[in-house]
Short mmCIF file of C-alpha atoms in Angstrom, two decimals:
data_model
loop_
_atom_site.label_atom_id
_atom_site.label_comp_id
_atom_site.label_asym_id
_atom_site.label_seq_id
_atom_site.Cartn_x
_atom_site.Cartn_y
_atom_site.Cartn_z
CA MET K 1 44.01 79.94 102.37
CA THR K 2 47.78 80.38 101.54
CA ASN K 3 49.23 82.91 99.17
CA PHE K 4 49.20 80.17 96.44
CA GLY K 5 45.49 79.32 96.88
CA ASP K 6 45.97 76.08 98.80
CA ILE K 7 43.35 75.67 101.49
CA VAL K 8 44.66 74.71 104.98
CA ASP K 9 42.28 73.75 107.76
CA CYS K 10 43.15 73.78 111.39
CA ILE K 11 42.13 70.40 112.78
CA ASP K 12 41.82 69.21 116.40
CA ILE K 13 45.14 67.58 117.10
CA ASN K 14 43.30 64.48 118.57
CA LYS K 15 41.02 64.12 115.54
CA GLN K 16 43.52 64.18 112.70
CA LEU K 17 43.46 61.45 110.00
CA ALA K 18 46.41 59.42 111.55
CA PHE K 19 44.17 58.19 114.35
CA ASP K 20 41.90 56.43 111.87
CA HIS K 21 44.69 53.86 111.24
CA PRO K 22 43.68 50.56 112.81
CA LEU K 23 47.21 50.13 114.42
CA LEU K 24 46.80 53.55 116.18
CA LYS K 25 43.49 52.98 117.84
CA ASN K 26 44.75 53.22 121.32
CA HIS K 27 47.76 55.43 120.60
CA LYS K 28 48.71 58.08 123.00
CA LEU K 29 49.56 61.40 121.36
CA GLN K 30 53.17 62.49 121.85
CA ARG K 31 53.41 66.24 121.77
CA LYS K 32 57.24 66.59 121.68
CA PRO K 33 60.18 64.25 121.42
CA SER K 34 61.89 63.16 124.64
CA PHE K 35 65.27 64.26 123.17
CA GLN K 36 63.99 67.84 122.79
CA LYS K 37 66.05 70.31 124.89
CA SER K 38 64.33 72.50 127.47
CA ASN K 39 64.50 75.54 125.16
CA GLY K 40 62.29 73.90 122.69
CA LYS K 41 65.06 73.40 120.09
CA THR K 42 66.55 70.13 118.86
CA SER K 43 70.20 69.41 118.19
CA VAL K 44 69.63 69.67 114.41
CA LYS K 45 71.99 72.31 112.81
CA ASN K 46 69.72 74.90 111.20
CA SER K 47 69.92 76.65 107.90
CA PRO K 48 70.83 80.38 108.07
CA THR K 49 68.13 81.24 105.44
CA THR K 50 64.60 82.34 106.28
CA PRO K 51 61.73 79.67 106.29
CA ILE K 52 60.69 78.87 102.77
CA PHE K 53 57.37 77.07 103.53
CA GLY K 54 54.58 76.90 106.15
CA LEU K 55 51.79 79.26 107.12
CA ASP K 56 52.78 82.82 106.32
CA LYS K 57 51.97 84.84 109.44
CA ASP K 58 49.33 82.82 111.40
CA GLN K 59 49.64 79.65 113.20
CA CYS K 60 46.73 77.38 114.07
CA PRO K 61 45.15 77.84 117.57
CA THR K 62 46.52 75.84 120.43
CA GLY K 63 45.17 72.30 120.25
CA THR K 64 44.88 72.29 116.51
CA VAL K 65 47.22 71.55 113.58
CA PRO K 66 47.39 72.79 109.95
CA ILE K 67 46.31 70.13 107.44
CA ARG K 68 46.37 70.82 103.68
CA ARG K 69 42.87 70.14 102.40
CA THR K 70 42.56 67.22 100.05
CA THR K 71 40.27 67.88 97.16
CA LYS K 72 38.14 65.57 95.03
CA ASP K 73 40.68 66.00 92.17
CA ASP K 74 43.53 65.19 94.50
CA LEU K 75 41.79 61.90 95.39
CA ILE K 76 41.22 60.99 91.85
CA ARG K 77 44.76 61.74 90.83
CA GLY K 78 46.16 59.94 93.94
CA LYS K 79 44.44 56.59 93.44
CA SER K 80 47.17 55.06 91.42
CA LEU K 81 50.03 56.34 93.51
CA LEU K 82 50.59 53.46 95.97
CA ASN K 83 51.60 50.64 93.75
CA ASN K 84 53.48 53.08 91.46
CA HIS K 85 55.44 54.74 94.33
CA MET K 86 58.80 56.16 93.16
CA MET K 87 60.35 55.21 96.54
CA THR K 88 59.73 51.57 95.68
CA GLN K 89 62.89 49.48 95.16
CA ASN K 90 63.75 48.32 91.64
CA ILE K 91 60.87 50.04 89.71
CA LEU K 92 61.12 50.77 86.00
CA GLY K 93 61.27 54.45 85.00
CA VAL K 94 62.90 55.62 88.29
CA HIS K 95 66.45 57.06 88.18
CA ILE K 96 68.55 57.50 91.36
CA ALA K 97 71.64 59.42 92.54
CA GLU K 98 72.32 58.89 96.15
CA VAL K 99 74.80 58.59 98.94
CA PHE K 100 73.96 56.13 101.65
CA LEU K 101 75.69 54.47 104.65
CA GLN K 102 76.44 50.77 104.52
CA PRO K 103 74.71 48.40 107.03
CA GLN K 104 77.91 47.26 108.65
CA PHE K 105 78.42 50.67 110.22
CA GLY K 106 74.93 50.65 111.68
CA PRO K 107 72.45 50.44 113.26
CA TYR K 108 71.30 53.96 112.69
CA TYR K 109 68.70 55.96 114.67
CA GLY K 110 68.46 59.14 112.66
CA VAL K 111 69.61 61.12 109.53
CA SER K 112 69.86 64.91 108.92
CA GLY K 113 71.09 67.45 106.49
CA ILE K 114 70.58 70.84 104.97
CA ASN K 115 69.22 70.53 101.34
CA SER K 116 69.13 73.22 98.65
CA ALA K 117 65.67 73.48 97.16
CA TYR K 118 65.09 73.84 93.40
CA ASN K 119 62.15 73.64 91.00
CA PRO K 120 63.30 71.21 88.21
CA ARG K 121 61.17 71.38 85.16
CA VAL K 122 58.97 68.38 84.41
CA ASN K 123 57.27 68.05 81.01
CA ARG K 124 54.45 65.64 81.87
CA MET K 125 51.85 65.34 84.60
CA ASP K 126 53.08 61.85 85.40
CA GLN K 127 56.80 62.76 86.00
CA ILE K 128 58.47 63.41 89.34
CA SER K 129 61.69 65.04 90.44
CA ALA K 130 62.58 64.73 94.14
CA SER K 131 65.29 65.32 96.70
CA ASN K 132 65.21 63.59 100.04
CA LEU K 133 66.93 61.93 102.88
CA TRP K 134 65.73 58.69 104.44
CA VAL K 135 65.92 55.85 106.96
CA GLN K 136 65.30 52.20 105.92
CA ASN K 137 65.44 48.78 107.26
CA GLY K 138 64.81 45.25 105.97
CA GLN K 139 65.06 43.37 102.67
CA ILE K 140 63.93 44.95 99.41
CA TYR K 141 60.65 42.96 99.20
CA ASP K 142 59.36 44.19 102.65
CA SER K 143 61.47 47.32 103.21
CA ASN K 144 60.40 49.67 106.04
CA LYS K 145 61.26 53.19 104.96
CA ILE K 146 60.63 56.94 105.87
CA ALA K 147 61.80 59.68 103.39
CA ALA K 148 61.51 63.48 103.65
CA GLY K 149 62.42 66.45 101.52
CA TRP K 150 61.02 68.34 98.55
CA HIS K 151 59.60 67.30 95.24
CA VAL K 152 57.90 68.42 91.97
CA HIS K 153 54.96 65.96 91.56
CA PRO K 154 52.19 67.34 89.22
CA HIS K 155 50.06 64.13 89.63
CA LEU K 156 49.94 64.68 93.42
CA TYR K 157 49.34 68.37 93.55
CA GLY K 158 47.94 69.39 90.12
CA ASP K 159 50.83 71.80 89.27
CA ASP K 160 54.57 71.80 88.72
CA ALA K 161 55.59 73.81 91.86
CA THR K 162 58.02 72.49 94.48
CA TYR K 163 56.40 71.00 97.67
CA LEU K 164 57.59 69.80 101.00
CA TYR K 165 56.86 66.15 101.44
CA SER K 166 57.40 62.95 103.39
CA ALA K 167 56.62 59.23 102.56
CA TRP K 168 56.59 56.08 104.48
CA THR K 169 55.89 52.35 104.09
CA SER K 170 56.22 49.08 106.12
CA ASP K 171 56.23 46.71 103.14
CA ASN K 172 57.97 48.39 100.20
CA PHE K 173 54.68 50.25 99.32
CA LYS K 174 52.80 46.96 98.40
CA LYS K 175 49.89 47.68 100.77
CA THR K 176 51.03 50.33 103.17
CA GLY K 177 52.30 53.89 103.04
CA CYS K 178 51.78 57.07 101.05
CA PHE K 179 53.01 60.55 100.46
CA ASN K 180 52.26 63.17 103.16
CA ILE K 181 48.85 62.42 104.91
CA ARG K 182 47.12 60.83 101.90
CA CYS K 183 46.53 57.89 104.19
CA PRO K 184 46.41 57.62 108.04
CA GLY K 185 49.92 57.46 109.56
CA PHE K 186 51.80 60.60 110.11
CA VAL K 187 50.87 62.48 113.32
CA GLN K 188 51.13 66.29 112.92
CA THR K 189 52.10 68.23 116.03
CA SER K 190 53.40 71.63 114.63
CA LYS K 191 50.96 74.52 114.59
CA GLU K 192 52.82 76.19 111.67
CA TYR K 193 54.57 73.80 109.28
CA TYR K 194 52.72 71.02 107.49
CA LEU K 195 53.40 68.22 104.84
CA GLY K 196 52.36 69.22 101.34
CA ALA K 197 53.23 72.91 101.83
CA ARG K 198 54.40 74.71 98.74
CA VAL K 199 58.02 75.87 98.92
CA ARG K 200 57.87 79.71 98.39
CA ASN K 201 61.37 80.30 97.06
CA THR K 202 63.70 77.98 95.18
CA SER K 203 67.35 78.30 94.39
CA ILE K 204 68.73 79.70 91.12
CA TYR K 205 71.77 78.14 89.50
CA GLY K 206 74.73 80.41 90.25
CA GLY K 207 72.50 82.80 92.35
CA ILE K 208 70.76 82.85 95.63
CA MET K 209 70.45 79.56 97.49
CA PHE K 210 67.37 78.62 99.48
CA ASP K 211 67.72 75.60 101.62
CA LEU K 212 65.83 73.46 104.03
CA ALA K 213 67.10 71.70 107.25
CA VAL K 214 65.66 68.24 107.53
CA SER K 215 65.98 65.40 110.01
CA ILE K 216 64.31 62.14 110.75
CA SER K 217 65.21 60.83 114.34
CA GLN K 218 63.91 58.06 116.52
CA ASP K 219 62.71 58.88 120.02
CA PRO K 220 64.68 56.58 122.34
CA VAL K 221 61.78 56.33 124.65
CA THR K 222 58.62 55.91 122.53
CA LYS K 223 60.51 54.57 119.42
CA ASN K 224 58.45 56.99 117.23
CA TRP K 225 60.30 58.59 114.32
CA TRP K 226 60.25 62.42 114.38
CA LEU K 227 60.31 64.65 111.38
CA ASN K 228 62.05 67.97 111.98
CA MET K 229 62.23 70.84 109.42
CA GLN K 230 63.92 74.22 109.95
CA ASN K 231 64.53 73.30 113.66
CA THR K 232 60.82 72.70 114.18
CA ASN K 233 59.23 69.33 115.01
CA VAL K 234 56.58 68.88 112.31
CA GLY K 235 55.24 65.62 113.73
CA TYR K 236 56.14 61.91 113.96
CA PHE K 237 55.61 58.40 112.39
CA PRO K 238 54.36 56.19 115.23
CA ALA K 239 56.53 53.09 115.85
CA ALA K 240 53.31 50.97 115.59
CA LEU K 241 53.09 51.65 111.85
CA PHE K 242 56.18 49.67 111.10
CA SER K 243 56.88 45.91 110.94
CA ASN K 244 60.64 46.22 111.14
CA LEU K 245 61.95 49.68 111.99
CA ALA K 246 63.27 49.45 115.55
CA SER K 247 66.39 50.90 113.95
CA ALA K 248 67.67 51.53 110.38
CA ASP K 249 70.22 49.42 108.57
CA ARG K 250 70.63 52.16 105.90
CA VAL K 251 70.26 55.97 105.81
CA GLY K 252 71.00 58.23 102.87
CA TRP K 253 70.70 61.42 101.00
CA GLY K 254 70.16 62.26 97.33
CA GLY K 255 67.65 62.59 94.50
CA ARG K 256 65.25 60.55 92.37
CA THR K 257 63.27 61.12 89.19
CA ARG K 258 60.39 59.10 87.64
CA THR K 259 59.07 59.07 84.10
CA PRO K 260 56.90 56.66 82.21
CA LEU K 261 58.58 53.97 80.22
CA ASN K 262 60.33 55.06 77.02
CA THR K 263 60.07 58.72 77.73
CA LEU K 264 62.86 61.25 78.59
CA SER K 265 63.62 61.70 82.26
CA PRO K 266 63.16 65.22 83.82
CA PRO K 267 66.13 66.90 85.38
CA MET K 268 67.18 66.25 89.02
CA GLY K 269 68.12 68.96 91.50
CA SER K 270 69.37 72.01 89.73
CA GLY K 271 69.59 70.12 86.50
CA HIS K 272 73.44 70.24 86.65
CA PHE K 273 76.08 67.64 87.61
CA PRO K 274 78.14 67.88 90.81
CA ASP K 275 81.24 70.14 90.43
CA ASP K 276 82.08 71.03 94.05
CA ASN K 277 80.56 74.44 93.56
CA PHE K 278 77.63 74.72 95.94
CA VAL K 279 75.73 77.27 93.87
CA HIS K 280 75.69 74.99 90.93
CA ALA K 281 74.41 71.38 91.70
CA CYS K 282 71.89 70.48 94.48
CA TYR K 283 73.56 69.88 97.77
CA PHE K 284 73.11 68.40 101.15
CA LYS K 285 75.45 69.99 103.57
CA PHE K 286 76.09 69.34 107.32
CA VAL K 287 74.92 65.82 106.80
CA SER K 288 74.86 63.52 109.79
CA PHE K 289 73.53 60.25 111.27
CA LYS K 290 72.65 59.13 114.65
CA ASN K 291 74.71 56.19 115.90
CA ALA K 292 73.81 53.52 118.49
CA SER K 293 74.69 55.95 121.34
CA ARG K 294 72.30 58.47 119.78
CA GLN K 295 75.09 60.84 118.91
CA ASN K 296 75.11 62.90 115.68
CA CYS K 297 78.07 61.86 113.58
CA GLY K 298 79.37 63.10 110.23
CA PRO K 299 79.78 60.21 107.76
CA GLU K 300 83.46 59.46 106.90
CA LYS K 301 84.06 58.56 103.22
CA TYR K 302 84.90 54.87 103.97
CA GLN K 303 81.41 54.50 105.55
CA THR K 304 79.62 55.77 102.49
CA GLN K 305 78.59 54.32 99.09
CA VAL K 306 77.49 56.45 96.14
CA PHE K 307 75.14 55.10 93.46
CA THR K 308 73.60 56.45 90.27
CA ASP K 309 71.91 54.13 87.77
CA ASN K 310 72.89 56.25 84.79
CA SER K 311 76.00 58.50 85.00
CA TYR K 312 75.25 60.00 81.66
CA CYS K 313 72.14 61.66 83.09
CA PHE K 314 72.78 62.12 86.78
CA GLY K 315 75.85 62.35 88.98
CA VAL K 316 76.47 62.11 92.75
CA GLU K 317 79.69 63.02 94.77
CA TYR K 318 80.30 62.69 98.47
CA TYR K 319 83.03 65.17 99.58
CA GLY K 320 83.38 64.26 103.28
CA LYS K 321 84.18 67.16 105.60
CA GLN K 322 84.34 70.47 103.76
CA GLY K 323 85.08 72.90 106.63
CA VAL K 324 82.88 75.16 108.67
CA GLU K 325 80.80 76.46 105.82
CA PHE K 326 79.45 73.23 104.54
CA GLY K 327 80.45 70.45 107.08
CA TYR K 328 80.11 66.87 105.74
CA SER K 329 78.53 67.38 102.40
CA LEU K 330 77.56 66.05 98.98
CA GLN K 331 76.08 67.06 95.61
CA PHE K 332 73.90 65.28 93.18
CA GLY K 333 71.69 65.88 90.10
CA GLY K 334 71.89 66.25 86.37
CA PRO K 335 69.91 67.13 83.19
CA GLY K 336 68.13 63.81 82.80
CA GLY K 337 67.01 63.13 79.18
CA ASN K 338 67.29 59.66 77.50
CA CYS K 339 68.16 57.69 80.52
CA GLY K 340 66.70 54.31 79.66
CA ASN K 341 64.06 52.47 81.67
#
């Protein structure tokens, strides 16, 4: 049991839920990505702060992985999440502030960045506030997508804490995909970090920043998409899950909120608009993408597009290269409120 009362089970790595997926019946477990360097570290730039999630002191024994136990209440709350997914394109009640790379500069084989973690206040069980980066391919109606970051999602967890999460789909969440491991799909390989872990410490406006290094990268050999957090490979999304994700035509960074129709939106990020002060609005720093040569590149301003659906509620700014302290970076967020549907 974690310090927060969440129960985590150490499960045989070969018997985890992912292998119940019909497309993964004969899947061969990949224990580490082919691009991992011999010292066990990846090329993702790490955050200087201490880990803010995961098992506190213990790791699961070799051959097992930590899986957050799903309770009966979790299952009851989670039944309605698929068709109501906030990552779905063009859904009412969802508000967005994002930076993304345009398709003409692709294809893309990875995305990374260091993201400040906050605990935005939600006022209802059915509201969500999230920060993530993502890879995506295909048209809106059948979009293949993987996203990862942190969110506040009371309907999913039963409280208003901040949690580490990932989500995937191969059809714009019509029939496939879920958060974390609420359905078969994601293959866990880390003995320490796991999806659905509570974020221990969150940033305070104008004060101490706690941030999280995140990347999603395709393995050039197996074509599986690896999720890395704090320079540790958490696991991967097998290529077989996807109908159209041999590469991505868009990658991006930013935030989303969701609220029922005709209700006030919760805040996003720190709850403050971008102002080029990195202890104010939520940030992604040292952002990069993997190009066709599998090199990590910082996005130039002309390659990016910024989008917010309601600039009175949320803002987003891409600053480009900001020197050695922040690298290629952006800010997003805002107070929410009466943002329309």
